Amino acid sequence: MAQKPSIPKGTRDFNSETVAKRSYITETIKQQFKVYGFQPIETPSFENSDTLIGKYGEEGDRLIFKILNSGEYLKKISDADYQERLESKLTPKISEKALRYDLTVPFARYVVQHQNEIEFPFKRYQVQPVWRADRPQKGRFREFYQCDADVVGSRSLFQEVEFIQLYDAVFTALNLKGVTIKINNRKILSGIAEVIGAQDKLIDFTVALDKLDKIGEEKVKEEMLAKGISQAGIDKLQPLFGLSGNFGSQIESLKSILESSEIGLKGIEELEFINTAIATLQLKTAGLQLDVTLARGLNYYTGAIFEVSAPEGVNMGSIGGGGRYDDLTGIFGLKDISGVGISFGLDRIYLVLEELSLFPDSVKENTKVLFINFGEAEAMESLKAVSTLRSKGINAELYPDWVTSGKQMKKQMNYANKRDIPFVVLVGEEELKSNRFALKNMTSGEQETINLDDLISKLK
RNA sequence: GUGGUUGUAGCUCAGUUGGUUAGAGCGUCGGUUUGUGGUACCGAAAGUCGUGGGUUCGAGCCCCAUCUUCCACCCCA
């Protein structure tokens, strides 16, 4: 064979079984989104670069796929710019569009652009692929799907409460038990940074703190010190490292750390509200856990921060995340619109369900009955029956090629086997004469000759 | 973006310090079996050893580049 074609790294082809399983997940998620009152929207797969660039931090900019301009884009570059070879200067001149990096920023753009047509609070969901120029690893791809639900135009903490319920509802519907919804609050992180005198180093501080369960207390302290946080400040963090117990007792410890910080106390107040509400409403299968070290998406989250981790024992990064962003639309010129949202990582949820064998057998459902083809007259008669069965909603098909020998028969039976088709119908010369059908059960091997009505009822 | 790792038949993988014609299992195809599949037995086809350079009398094996896989960073769903 000649050189085989290939696809770019970090992308995948999906066979029909995988498509069925993926669609089982997205349909389950969409169904819950609808039940919770969200409306679908879709946005283009690529945006103007200035919509995306600079919204995800320096690291994010690096991971955005940029689209080369059409036409003679190099001719428009001045000799000076060309000679200079400065990416930051040249890139915007040869690339004015970029692939969607997530669903949140395009959504913010959508809200601002269509603000006069939207009823606030606006609840939307969106299930579309996003692209990142990342280096692939397990559960990390360069093209993957996000399933987002967001609300804009309400500051109510009941939204956060509902999103936690929504997470719980989806994972319950997927029969995925033992999922942990971690929650934190940007205001608490700000408060802690304030207390230790590192307000200006909030990001460095939280990035280091985020690594606590991965690299341990000592390394975290080292990293903070290296980032310029004072030893005195780090000492004040000591109670934080020993934080344990349930939601309530952790909150009490945090209160003592944050007693001098107004914003920190505000964060605690918010967390307490959410926790109390969830305790009253109860979750079905997921667990809610306060995790002060959780610090994701700080480039725009301002209040609650969510992250969902797979059940214990499954080696997978987060399978969902989200949070409150008080001023996301501000970057597009629409001030004081608060938003909060969550995201499900389809590709990772897939890997988790696969690892735990949680896909129901029903996702594989395909053709129920295959008619063996014995020749023109028989095939014609078979197609009549096939049409009738199809009109009754029974997945049926006729093998397209005729039997010319016993080998062909074997081939057709094998075909049914390979495709896991549970029934085969034989309409040969005898059946044609008697106007009956030989129905064979491919699992048990049993066979019976019956009329059309019986055939329908047996296959229903 | 940094460091490492992987690639041999359709699939999963062997292949010794560089040495004749690169192997196995599964699958595929044919036969035992011309209206009955799954099991069994017999047989066959199938590989530019990821790709491109280089070293060597000789390269699947060594060197360089590149693509790909997986992993750890960074970051993230």
PDB file of C-alpha atoms (C1' of nucleotides) in Angstrom, chain A residues 9 132 135 137-141 144 211 296 318 320 348 407 413-414 417-418 428-431 440 442-443 445 447, chain B residues 1-3 10-11 27-28 31-38 48 50-51 68-77:
ATOM      1  CA  LYS A   9      -1.792  15.097  16.165  1.00  0.00           C
ATOM      2  CA  ARG A 132      -6.016  24.309  21.529  1.00  0.00           C
ATOM      3  CA  ARG A 135       0.795  19.077  23.277  1.00  0.00           C
ATOM      4  CA  GLN A 137      -1.518  13.643  26.466  1.00  0.00           C
ATOM      5  CA  LYS A 138      -4.030  11.265  27.971  1.00  0.00           C
ATOM      6  CA  GLY A 139      -7.361  13.048  28.059  1.00  0.00           C
ATOM      7  CA  ARG A 140      -5.832  16.078  26.411  1.00  0.00           C
ATOM      8  CA  PHE A 141      -6.524  16.764  22.763  1.00  0.00           C
ATOM      9  CA  PHE A 144     -12.246  18.479  21.871  1.00  0.00           C
ATOM     10  CA  LYS A 211      -0.326  22.569  43.387  1.00  0.00           C
ATOM     11  CA  ARG A 296      -8.644  27.860  37.971  1.00  0.00           C
ATOM     12  CA  SER A 318     -10.905  17.477  35.841  1.00  0.00           C
ATOM     13  CA  GLY A 320     -15.706  19.823  34.321  1.00  0.00           C
ATOM     14  CA  ARG A 348     -12.780  13.145  29.358  1.00  0.00           C
ATOM     15  CA  LYS A 407     -20.250 -19.582   0.081  1.00  0.00           C
ATOM     16  CA  MET A 413     -24.525 -14.945   7.699  1.00  0.00           C
ATOM     17  CA  ASN A 414     -21.043 -13.881   8.716  1.00  0.00           C
ATOM     18  CA  ASN A 417     -22.577 -11.913  12.925  1.00  0.00           C
ATOM     19  CA  LYS A 418     -19.850  -9.346  12.576  1.00  0.00           C
ATOM     20  CA  GLY A 428     -35.659 -18.457  -0.637  1.00  0.00           C
ATOM     21  CA  GLU A 429     -37.565 -20.354  -3.266  1.00  0.00           C
ATOM     22  CA  GLU A 430     -39.690 -22.290  -0.751  1.00  0.00           C
ATOM     23  CA  GLU A 431     -40.571 -19.270   1.363  1.00  0.00           C
ATOM     24  CA  LYS A 440     -33.401 -17.170  12.538  1.00  0.00           C
ATOM     25  CA  MET A 442     -28.481 -15.555  15.592  1.00  0.00           C
ATOM     26  CA  THR A 443     -27.817 -15.882  19.304  1.00  0.00           C
ATOM     27  CA  GLY A 445     -29.506 -20.511  16.431  1.00  0.00           C
ATOM     28  CA  GLN A 447     -35.237 -20.897  13.396  1.00  0.00           C
TER      29      GLN A 447
ATOM     30  C1'   G B   1       7.042  26.061  24.730  1.00  0.00           C
ATOM     31  C1'   U B   2      10.757  22.325  27.939  1.00  0.00           C
ATOM     32  C1'   G B   3      12.387  17.148  28.929  1.00  0.00           C
ATOM     33  C1'   G B  10      -5.557  -4.895   8.796  1.00  0.00           C
ATOM     34  C1'   C B  11      -4.868  -5.420  14.693  1.00  0.00           C
ATOM     35  C1'   G B  27      -8.184 -11.039  11.624  1.00  0.00           C
ATOM     36  C1'   U B  28      -8.811 -11.501   6.076  1.00  0.00           C
ATOM     37  C1'   G B  31     -10.836 -25.215   1.032  1.00  0.00           C
ATOM     38  C1'   U B  32     -13.125 -29.447   4.157  1.00  0.00           C
ATOM     39  C1'   U B  33     -19.042 -27.673   3.587  1.00  0.00           C
ATOM     40  C1'   U B  34     -23.354 -25.274  -3.729  1.00  0.00           C
ATOM     41  C1'   G B  35     -30.194 -23.323   1.849  1.00  0.00           C
ATOM     42  C1'   U B  36     -27.545 -21.865   7.284  1.00  0.00           C
ATOM     43  C1'   G B  37     -23.189 -18.120  10.759  1.00  0.00           C
ATOM     44  C1'   G B  38     -20.419 -18.603  15.585  1.00  0.00           C
ATOM     45  C1'   U B  48       9.610   0.406   1.084  1.00  0.00           C
ATOM     46  C1'   G B  50       6.641   5.919  10.324  1.00  0.00           C
ATOM     47  C1'   U B  51       9.222   9.258   6.620  1.00  0.00           C
ATOM     48  C1'   U B  68       3.323  10.350  15.121  1.00  0.00           C
ATOM     49  C1'   U B  69       2.165   7.961  20.175  1.00  0.00           C
ATOM     50  C1'   C B  70       2.341   8.114  25.233  1.00  0.00           C
ATOM     51  C1'   C B  71       4.354  10.454  29.787  1.00  0.00           C
ATOM     52  C1'   A B  72       6.213  14.432  33.060  1.00  0.00           C
ATOM     53  C1'   C B  73       6.464  19.899  33.216  1.00  0.00           C
ATOM     54  C1'   C B  74       3.658  24.481  31.745  1.00  0.00           C
ATOM     55  C1'   C B  75      -1.213  24.929  31.489  1.00  0.00           C
ATOM     56  C1'   C B  76      -5.932  22.799  31.126  1.00  0.00           C
ATOM     57  C1'   A B  77     -11.700  19.985  29.697  1.00  0.00           C
TER      58        A B  77
END
